[in-house]
mmCIF file of C-alpha atoms in Angstrom:
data_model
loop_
_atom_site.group_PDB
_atom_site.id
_atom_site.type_symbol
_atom_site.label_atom_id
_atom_site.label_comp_id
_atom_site.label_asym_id
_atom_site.label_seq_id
_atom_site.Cartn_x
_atom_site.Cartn_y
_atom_site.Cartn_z
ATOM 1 C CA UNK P 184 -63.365 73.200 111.482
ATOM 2 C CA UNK P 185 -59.786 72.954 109.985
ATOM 3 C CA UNK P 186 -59.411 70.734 107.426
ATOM 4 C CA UNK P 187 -56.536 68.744 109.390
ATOM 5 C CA UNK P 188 -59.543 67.903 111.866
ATOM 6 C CA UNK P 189 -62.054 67.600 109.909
ATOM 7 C CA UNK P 190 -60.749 64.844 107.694
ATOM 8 C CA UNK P 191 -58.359 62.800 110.440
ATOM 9 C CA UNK P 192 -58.130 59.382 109.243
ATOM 10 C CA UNK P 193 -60.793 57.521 111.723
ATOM 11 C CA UNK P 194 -59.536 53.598 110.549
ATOM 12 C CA UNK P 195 -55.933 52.048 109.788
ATOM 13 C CA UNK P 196 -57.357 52.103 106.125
ATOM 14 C CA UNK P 197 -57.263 56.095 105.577
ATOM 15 C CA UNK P 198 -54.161 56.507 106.911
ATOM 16 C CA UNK P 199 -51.902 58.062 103.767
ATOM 17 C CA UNK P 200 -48.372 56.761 103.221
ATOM 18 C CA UNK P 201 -48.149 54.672 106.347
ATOM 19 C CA UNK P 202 -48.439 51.257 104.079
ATOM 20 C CA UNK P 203 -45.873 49.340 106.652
ATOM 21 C CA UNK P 204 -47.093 50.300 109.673
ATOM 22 C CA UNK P 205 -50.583 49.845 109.095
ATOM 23 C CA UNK P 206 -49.797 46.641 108.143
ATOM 24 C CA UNK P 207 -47.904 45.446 110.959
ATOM 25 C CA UNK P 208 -51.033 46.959 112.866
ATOM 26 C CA UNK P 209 -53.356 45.169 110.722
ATOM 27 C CA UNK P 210 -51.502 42.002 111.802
ATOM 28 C CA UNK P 211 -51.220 42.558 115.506
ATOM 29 C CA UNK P 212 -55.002 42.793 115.391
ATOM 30 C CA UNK P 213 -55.942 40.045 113.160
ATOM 31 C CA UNK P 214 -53.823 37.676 115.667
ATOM 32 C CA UNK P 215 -55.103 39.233 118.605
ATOM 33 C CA UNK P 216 -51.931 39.670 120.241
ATOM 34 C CA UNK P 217 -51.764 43.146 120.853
ATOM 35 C CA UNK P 218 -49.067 44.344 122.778
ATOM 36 C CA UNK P 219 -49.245 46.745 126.104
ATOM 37 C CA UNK P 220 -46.897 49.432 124.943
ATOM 38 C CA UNK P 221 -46.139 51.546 121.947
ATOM 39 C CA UNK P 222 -43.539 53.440 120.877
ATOM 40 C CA UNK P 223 -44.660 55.679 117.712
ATOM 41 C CA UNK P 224 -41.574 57.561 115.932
ATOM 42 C CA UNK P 225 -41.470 60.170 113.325
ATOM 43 C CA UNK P 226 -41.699 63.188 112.089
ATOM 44 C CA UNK P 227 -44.191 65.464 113.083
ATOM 45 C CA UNK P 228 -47.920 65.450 111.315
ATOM 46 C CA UNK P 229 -47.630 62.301 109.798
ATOM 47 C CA UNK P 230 -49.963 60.182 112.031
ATOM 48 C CA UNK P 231 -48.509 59.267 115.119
ATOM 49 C CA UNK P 232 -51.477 60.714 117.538
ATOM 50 C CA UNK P 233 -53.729 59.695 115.087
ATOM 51 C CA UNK P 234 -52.283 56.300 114.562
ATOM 52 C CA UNK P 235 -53.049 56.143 118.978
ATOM 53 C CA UNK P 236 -56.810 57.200 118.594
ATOM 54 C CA UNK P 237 -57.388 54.238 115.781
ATOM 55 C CA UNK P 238 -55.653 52.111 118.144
ATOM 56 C CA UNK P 239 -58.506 53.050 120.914
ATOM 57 C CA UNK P 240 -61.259 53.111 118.799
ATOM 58 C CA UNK P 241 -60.180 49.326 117.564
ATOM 59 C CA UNK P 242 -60.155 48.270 121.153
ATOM 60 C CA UNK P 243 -62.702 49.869 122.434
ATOM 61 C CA UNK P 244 -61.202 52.387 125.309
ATOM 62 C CA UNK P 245 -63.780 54.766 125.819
ATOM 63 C CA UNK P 246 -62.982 58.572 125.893
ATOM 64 C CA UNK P 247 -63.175 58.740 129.345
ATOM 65 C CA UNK P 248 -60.671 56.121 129.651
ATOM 66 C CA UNK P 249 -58.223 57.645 127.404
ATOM 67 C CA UNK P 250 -55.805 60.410 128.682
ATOM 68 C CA UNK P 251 -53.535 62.423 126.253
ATOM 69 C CA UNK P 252 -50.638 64.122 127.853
ATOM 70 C CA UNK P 253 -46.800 65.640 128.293
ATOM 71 C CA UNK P 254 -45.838 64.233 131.350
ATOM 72 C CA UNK P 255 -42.218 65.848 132.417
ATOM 73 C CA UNK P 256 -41.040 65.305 135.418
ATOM 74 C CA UNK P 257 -40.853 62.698 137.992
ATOM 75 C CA UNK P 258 -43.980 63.558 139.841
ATOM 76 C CA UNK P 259 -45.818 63.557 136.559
ATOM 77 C CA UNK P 260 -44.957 59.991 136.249
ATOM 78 C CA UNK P 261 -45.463 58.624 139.734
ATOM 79 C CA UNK P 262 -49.269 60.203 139.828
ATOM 80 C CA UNK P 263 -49.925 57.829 136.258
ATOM 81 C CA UNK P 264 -48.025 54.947 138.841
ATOM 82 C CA UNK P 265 -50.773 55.866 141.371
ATOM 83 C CA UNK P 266 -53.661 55.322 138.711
ATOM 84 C CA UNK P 267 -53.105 52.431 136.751
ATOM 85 C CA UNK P 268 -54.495 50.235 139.506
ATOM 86 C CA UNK P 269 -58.178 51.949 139.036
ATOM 87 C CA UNK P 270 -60.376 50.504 137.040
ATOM 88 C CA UNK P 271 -61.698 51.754 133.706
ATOM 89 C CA UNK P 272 -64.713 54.419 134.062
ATOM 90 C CA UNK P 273 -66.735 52.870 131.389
ATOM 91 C CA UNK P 274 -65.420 49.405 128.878
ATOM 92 C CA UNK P 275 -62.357 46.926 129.870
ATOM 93 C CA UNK P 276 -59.481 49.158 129.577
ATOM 94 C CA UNK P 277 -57.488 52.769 129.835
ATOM 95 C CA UNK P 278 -55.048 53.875 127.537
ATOM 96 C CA UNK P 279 -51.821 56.618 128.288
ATOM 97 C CA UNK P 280 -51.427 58.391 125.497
ATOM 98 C CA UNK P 281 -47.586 60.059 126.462
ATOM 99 C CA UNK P 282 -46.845 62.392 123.733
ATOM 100 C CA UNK P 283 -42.976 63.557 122.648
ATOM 101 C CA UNK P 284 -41.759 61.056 125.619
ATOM 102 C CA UNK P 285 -38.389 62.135 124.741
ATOM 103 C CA UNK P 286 -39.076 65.399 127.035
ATOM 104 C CA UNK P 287 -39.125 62.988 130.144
ATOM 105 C CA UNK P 288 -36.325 63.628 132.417
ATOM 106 C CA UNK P 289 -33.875 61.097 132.760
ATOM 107 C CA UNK P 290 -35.316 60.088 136.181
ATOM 108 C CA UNK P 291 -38.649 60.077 134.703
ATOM 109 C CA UNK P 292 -37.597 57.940 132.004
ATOM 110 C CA UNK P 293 -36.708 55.565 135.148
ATOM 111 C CA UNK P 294 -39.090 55.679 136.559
ATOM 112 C CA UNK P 295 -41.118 54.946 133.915
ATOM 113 C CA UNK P 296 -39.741 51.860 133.114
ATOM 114 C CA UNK P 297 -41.127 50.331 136.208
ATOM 115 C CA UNK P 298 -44.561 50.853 135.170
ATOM 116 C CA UNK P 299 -43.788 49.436 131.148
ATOM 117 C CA UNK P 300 -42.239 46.443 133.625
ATOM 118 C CA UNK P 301 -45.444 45.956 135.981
ATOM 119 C CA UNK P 302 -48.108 46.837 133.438
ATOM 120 C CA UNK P 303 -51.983 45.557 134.792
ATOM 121 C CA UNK P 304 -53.273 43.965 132.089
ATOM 122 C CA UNK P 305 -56.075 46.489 131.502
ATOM 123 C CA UNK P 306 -53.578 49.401 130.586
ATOM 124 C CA UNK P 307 -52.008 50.530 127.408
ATOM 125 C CA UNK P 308 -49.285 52.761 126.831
ATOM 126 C CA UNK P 309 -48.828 54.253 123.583
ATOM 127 C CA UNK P 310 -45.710 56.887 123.549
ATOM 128 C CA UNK P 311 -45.021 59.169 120.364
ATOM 129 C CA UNK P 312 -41.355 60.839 119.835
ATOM 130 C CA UNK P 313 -40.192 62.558 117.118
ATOM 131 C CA UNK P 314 -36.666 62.194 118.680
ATOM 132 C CA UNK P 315 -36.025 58.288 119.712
ATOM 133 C CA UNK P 316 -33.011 58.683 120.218
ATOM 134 C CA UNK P 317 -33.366 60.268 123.684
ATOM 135 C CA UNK P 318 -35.197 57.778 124.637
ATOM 136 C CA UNK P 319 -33.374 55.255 126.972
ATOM 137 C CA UNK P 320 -33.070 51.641 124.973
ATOM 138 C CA UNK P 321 -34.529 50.413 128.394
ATOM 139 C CA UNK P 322 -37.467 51.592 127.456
ATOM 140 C CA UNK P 323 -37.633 51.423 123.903
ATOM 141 C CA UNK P 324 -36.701 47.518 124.188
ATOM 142 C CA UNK P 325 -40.198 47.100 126.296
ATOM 143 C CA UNK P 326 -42.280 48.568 123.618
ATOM 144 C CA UNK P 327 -43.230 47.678 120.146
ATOM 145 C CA UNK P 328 -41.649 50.204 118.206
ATOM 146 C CA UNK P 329 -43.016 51.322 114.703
ATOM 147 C CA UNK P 330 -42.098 54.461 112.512
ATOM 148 C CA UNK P 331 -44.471 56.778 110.805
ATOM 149 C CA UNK P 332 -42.785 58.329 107.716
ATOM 150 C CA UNK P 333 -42.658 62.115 105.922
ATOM 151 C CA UNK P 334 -45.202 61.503 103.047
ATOM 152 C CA UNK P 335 -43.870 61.128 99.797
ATOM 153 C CA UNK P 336 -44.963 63.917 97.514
ATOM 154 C CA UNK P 337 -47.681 61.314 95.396
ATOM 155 C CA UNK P 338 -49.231 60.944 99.120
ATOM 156 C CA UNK P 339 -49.305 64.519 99.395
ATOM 157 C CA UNK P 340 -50.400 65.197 96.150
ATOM 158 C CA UNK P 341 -53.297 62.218 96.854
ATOM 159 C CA UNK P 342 -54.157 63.689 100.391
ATOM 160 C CA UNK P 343 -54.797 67.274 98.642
ATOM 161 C CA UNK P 344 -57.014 66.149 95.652
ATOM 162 C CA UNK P 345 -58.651 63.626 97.686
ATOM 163 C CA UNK P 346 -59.362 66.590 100.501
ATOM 164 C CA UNK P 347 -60.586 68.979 97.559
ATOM 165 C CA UNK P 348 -63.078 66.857 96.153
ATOM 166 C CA UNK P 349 -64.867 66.491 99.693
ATOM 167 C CA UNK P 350 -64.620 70.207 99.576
ATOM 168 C CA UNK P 351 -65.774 70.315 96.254
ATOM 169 C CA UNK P 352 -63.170 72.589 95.390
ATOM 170 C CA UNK P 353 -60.368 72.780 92.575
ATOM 171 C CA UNK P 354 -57.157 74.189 93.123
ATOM 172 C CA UNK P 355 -54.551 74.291 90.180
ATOM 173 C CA UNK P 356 -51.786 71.958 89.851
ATOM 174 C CA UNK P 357 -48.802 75.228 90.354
ATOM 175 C CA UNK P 358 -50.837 75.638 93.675
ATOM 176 C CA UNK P 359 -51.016 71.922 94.591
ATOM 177 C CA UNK P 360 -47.119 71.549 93.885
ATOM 178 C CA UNK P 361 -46.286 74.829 95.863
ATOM 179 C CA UNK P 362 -48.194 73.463 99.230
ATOM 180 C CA UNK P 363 -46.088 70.279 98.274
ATOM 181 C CA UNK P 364 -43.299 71.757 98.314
ATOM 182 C CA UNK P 365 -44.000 74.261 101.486
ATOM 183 C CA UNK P 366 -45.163 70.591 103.520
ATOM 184 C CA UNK P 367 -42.094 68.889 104.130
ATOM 185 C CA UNK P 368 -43.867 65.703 103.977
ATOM 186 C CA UNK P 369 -46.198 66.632 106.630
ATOM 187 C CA UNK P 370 -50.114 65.584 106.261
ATOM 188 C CA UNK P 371 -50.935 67.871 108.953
ATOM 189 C CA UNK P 372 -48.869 71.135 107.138
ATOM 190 C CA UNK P 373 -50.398 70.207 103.806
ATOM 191 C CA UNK P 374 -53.791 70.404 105.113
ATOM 192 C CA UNK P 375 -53.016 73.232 107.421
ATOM 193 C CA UNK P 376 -52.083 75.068 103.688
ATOM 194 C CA UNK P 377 -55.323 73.870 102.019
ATOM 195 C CA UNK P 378 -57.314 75.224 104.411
ATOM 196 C CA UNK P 379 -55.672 78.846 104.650
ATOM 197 C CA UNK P 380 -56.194 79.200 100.525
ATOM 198 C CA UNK P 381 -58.755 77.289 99.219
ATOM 199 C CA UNK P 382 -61.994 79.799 99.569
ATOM 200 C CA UNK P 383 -59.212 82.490 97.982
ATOM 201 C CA UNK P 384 -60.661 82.832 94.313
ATOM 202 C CA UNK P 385 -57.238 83.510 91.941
ATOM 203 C CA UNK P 386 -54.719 81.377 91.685
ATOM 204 C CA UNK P 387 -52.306 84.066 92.587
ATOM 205 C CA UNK P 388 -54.094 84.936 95.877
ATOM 206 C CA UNK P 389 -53.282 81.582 96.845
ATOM 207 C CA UNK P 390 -49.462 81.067 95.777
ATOM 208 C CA UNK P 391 -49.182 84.375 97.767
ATOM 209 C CA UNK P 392 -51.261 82.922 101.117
ATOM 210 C CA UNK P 393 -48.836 80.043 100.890
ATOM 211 C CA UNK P 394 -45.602 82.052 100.497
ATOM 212 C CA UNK P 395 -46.666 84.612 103.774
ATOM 213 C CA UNK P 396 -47.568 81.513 105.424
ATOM 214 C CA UNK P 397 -44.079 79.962 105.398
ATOM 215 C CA UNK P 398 -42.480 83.145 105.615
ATOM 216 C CA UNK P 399 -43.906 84.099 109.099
ATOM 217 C CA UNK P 400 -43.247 80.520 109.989
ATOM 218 C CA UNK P 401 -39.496 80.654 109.192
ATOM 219 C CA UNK P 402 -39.591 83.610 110.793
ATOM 220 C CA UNK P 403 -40.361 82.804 114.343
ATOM 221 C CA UNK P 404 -38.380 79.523 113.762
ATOM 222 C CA UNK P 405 -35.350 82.157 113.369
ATOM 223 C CA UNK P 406 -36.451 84.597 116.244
ATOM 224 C CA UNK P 407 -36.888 81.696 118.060
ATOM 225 C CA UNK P 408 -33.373 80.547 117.733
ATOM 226 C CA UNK P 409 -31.569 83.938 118.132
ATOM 227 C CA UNK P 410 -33.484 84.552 121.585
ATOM 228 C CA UNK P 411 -32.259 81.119 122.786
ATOM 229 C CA UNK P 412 -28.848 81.760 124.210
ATOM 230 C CA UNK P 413 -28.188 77.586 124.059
ATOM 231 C CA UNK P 414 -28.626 77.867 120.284
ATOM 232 C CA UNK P 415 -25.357 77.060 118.067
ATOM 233 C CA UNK P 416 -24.799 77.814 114.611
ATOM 234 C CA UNK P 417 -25.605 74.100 113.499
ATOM 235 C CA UNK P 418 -28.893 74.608 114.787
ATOM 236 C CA UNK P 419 -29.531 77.887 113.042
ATOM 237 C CA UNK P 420 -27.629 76.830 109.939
ATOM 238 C CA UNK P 421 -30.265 73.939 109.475
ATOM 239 C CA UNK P 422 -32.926 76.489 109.990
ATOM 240 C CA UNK P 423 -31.478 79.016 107.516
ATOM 241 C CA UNK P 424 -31.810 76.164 105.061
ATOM 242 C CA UNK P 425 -35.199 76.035 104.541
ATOM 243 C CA UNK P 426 -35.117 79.800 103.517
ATOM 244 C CA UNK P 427 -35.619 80.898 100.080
ATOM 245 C CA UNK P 428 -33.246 83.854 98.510
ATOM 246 C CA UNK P 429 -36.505 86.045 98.304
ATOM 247 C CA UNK P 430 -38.155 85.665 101.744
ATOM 248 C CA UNK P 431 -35.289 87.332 103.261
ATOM 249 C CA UNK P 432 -36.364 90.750 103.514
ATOM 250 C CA UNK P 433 -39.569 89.394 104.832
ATOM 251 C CA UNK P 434 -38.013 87.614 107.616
ATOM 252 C CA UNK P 435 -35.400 90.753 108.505
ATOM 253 C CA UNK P 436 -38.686 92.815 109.484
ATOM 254 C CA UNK P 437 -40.696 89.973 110.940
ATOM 255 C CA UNK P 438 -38.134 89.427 113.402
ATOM 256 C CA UNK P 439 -37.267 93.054 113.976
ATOM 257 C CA UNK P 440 -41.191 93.179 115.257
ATOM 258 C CA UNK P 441 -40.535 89.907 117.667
ATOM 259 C CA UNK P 442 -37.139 91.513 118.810
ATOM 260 C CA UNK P 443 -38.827 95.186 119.343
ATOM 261 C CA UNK P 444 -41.966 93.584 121.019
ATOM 262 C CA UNK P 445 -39.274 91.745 123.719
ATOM 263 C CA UNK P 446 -37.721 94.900 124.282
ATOM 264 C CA UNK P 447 -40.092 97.109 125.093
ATOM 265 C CA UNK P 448 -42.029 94.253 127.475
ATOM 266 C CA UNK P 449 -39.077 94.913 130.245
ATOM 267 C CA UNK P 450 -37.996 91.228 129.403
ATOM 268 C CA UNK P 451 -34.626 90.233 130.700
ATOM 269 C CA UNK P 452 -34.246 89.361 126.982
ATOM 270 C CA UNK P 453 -34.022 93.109 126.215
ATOM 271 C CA UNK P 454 -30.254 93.041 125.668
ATOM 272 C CA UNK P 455 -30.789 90.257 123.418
ATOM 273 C CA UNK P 456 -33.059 92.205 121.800
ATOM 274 C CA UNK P 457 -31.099 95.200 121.172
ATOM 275 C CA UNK P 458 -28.234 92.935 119.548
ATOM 276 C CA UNK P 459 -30.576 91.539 117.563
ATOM 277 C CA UNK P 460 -31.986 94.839 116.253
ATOM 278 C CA UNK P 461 -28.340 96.354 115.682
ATOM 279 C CA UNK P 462 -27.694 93.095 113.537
ATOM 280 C CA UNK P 463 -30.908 93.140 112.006
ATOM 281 C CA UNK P 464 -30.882 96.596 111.025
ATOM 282 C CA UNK P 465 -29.533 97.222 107.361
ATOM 283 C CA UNK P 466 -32.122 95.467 105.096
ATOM 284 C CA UNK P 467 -31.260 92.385 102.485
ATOM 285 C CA UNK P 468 -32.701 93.554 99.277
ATOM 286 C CA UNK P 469 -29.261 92.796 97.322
ATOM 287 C CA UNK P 470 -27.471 90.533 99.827
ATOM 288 C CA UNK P 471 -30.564 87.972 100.294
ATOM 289 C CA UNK P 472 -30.108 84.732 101.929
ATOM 290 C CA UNK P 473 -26.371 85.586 102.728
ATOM 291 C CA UNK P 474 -27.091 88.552 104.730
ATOM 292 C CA UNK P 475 -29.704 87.070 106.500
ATOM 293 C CA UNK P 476 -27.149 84.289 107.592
ATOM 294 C CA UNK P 477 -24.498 86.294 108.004
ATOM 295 C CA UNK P 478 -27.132 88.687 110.890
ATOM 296 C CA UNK P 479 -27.752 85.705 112.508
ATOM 297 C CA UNK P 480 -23.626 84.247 112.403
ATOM 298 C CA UNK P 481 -22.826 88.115 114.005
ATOM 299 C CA UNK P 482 -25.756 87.086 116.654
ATOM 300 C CA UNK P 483 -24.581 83.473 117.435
ATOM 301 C CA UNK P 484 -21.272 82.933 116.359
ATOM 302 C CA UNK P 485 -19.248 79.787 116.763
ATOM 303 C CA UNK P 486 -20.008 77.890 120.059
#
């Protein structure tokens, strides 16, 4: 089992680097006045679904009463309308889970409201967004809003040596620090690291895991972005960012493979393709980062 899995925090007391919010938690409990609706914010990996399954373990919703989903569109919403009236299979209660809420359409978003407005008192809502700011105040002013935070790079650094020792495993501080560093202040990417390298026997082996790891990652972030004809250059400029000097290279053939593979499925994306290819095509062992950008400016441009 991945270690991200494996070692989920199962009470408010494991969570890492939450300290506010599982306090306010703590408190909502402790007076029993838990409210109806959630609204969890943040980035992602740092707790937010997890934060939602504490929540039902705490008051007891059973796992048949608990649904996790991406509703979208209207219709999505009116069938959770049509259900809220049935009773829990098993306990007192049923909990929505409605993950990155900020993908609801705007009628769905009003629709919405009307249930957070005539909520039976034996349903919970708990909605997670890593974009709030989408989300209409309407419905954001009905719910208790609390933020989970990037971790800090001491919670990191805690969450890895505290994860090794279950493991029974020792890492070396260069190799903690570069999965630090590679996280972003995600839990979830810090573990998802930990548990690529940490049967790898060298040290090096496992600085080298981690840098093909982000490298591919970037990669398809940037593939990604040059395939989506809506993408402007702020968007790949904050993506180009994260890129080191030396991964460059890398990334020139890794996309190269995406762009041949779209070509040569008959996609309508094949013209894409081919631009990206021509603009793709001379490599960036002496221009680096700035020829990599400067591909992807030819590809995007100023919109």
């Amino acid at each position: 089992m991945e270690l991200y899995k494996k070692y989920r925090p199962q009470q408010l007391q494991q969570m890492v680097g939450q300290d506010n919010t599982v306090a306010i938690l703590e408190s909502l409990f402790e007076e029993d006045e838990l409210p109806h609706s959630f609204l969890f914010t943040g980035p992602s990996g740092c707790g937010k679904t997890t934060l939602a399954r504490i929540i039902r373990r705490k008051i007891k919703c059973s796992k048949y009463d608990f649904v996790e989903g991406a509703p979208r569109k209207i219709d999505d919403v009116r069938k959770i309308r049509n259900q809220i009236n049935l009773a829990p299979l098993k306990g007192n209660c049923r909990i929505w889970l409605i993950d990155e809420c900020h993908k609801l359409t705007s009628d769905s978003q009003d629709e919405f409201l009307k249930i957070l407005e005539d909520t039976p008192s034996h349903i919970y809502f708990i909605l997670t967004t890593t974009e709030p700011q989408k989300i209409k105040k309407t419905i954001r002013n009905r719910c208790t809003e609390l933020a989970v935070v990037s971790l800090s790079n001491k919670n990191l650094k805690q969450l890895i040596h505290n994860t090794c020792k279950l493991e029974r495993k020792k890492i070396e501080r260069e190799v903690v620090e570069k999965i630090i560093e590679n996280s972003n202040g995600s839990a979830r990417k810090a573990l998802v690291f930990l548990h690529q390298i940490i049967q790898l026997k060298s040290k090096s082996e496992m600085l080298n895991a981690i840098i093909t790891t982000t490298v591919e990652t970037q990669a398809i972030a940037v593939a990604r972005a040059l395939f989506n004809k809506k993408t402007n250059w702020g968007t790949i400029a904050k993506i180009l960012k994260e890129v080191q000097g030396e991964e460059a290279e890398q990334i020139r053939w890794l996309v190269l493979g995406y762009a041949k593979t779209i070509m040569l499925s008959g996609s309508k994306l094949a013209g894409r393709a081919y631009i990206v290819i021509d603009a793709f095509g001379d490599n960036f062992y002496d221009s680096k980062h700035a020829g990599l950008c400067a591909a992807c400016y030819e590809i995007i441009g100023e919109k």
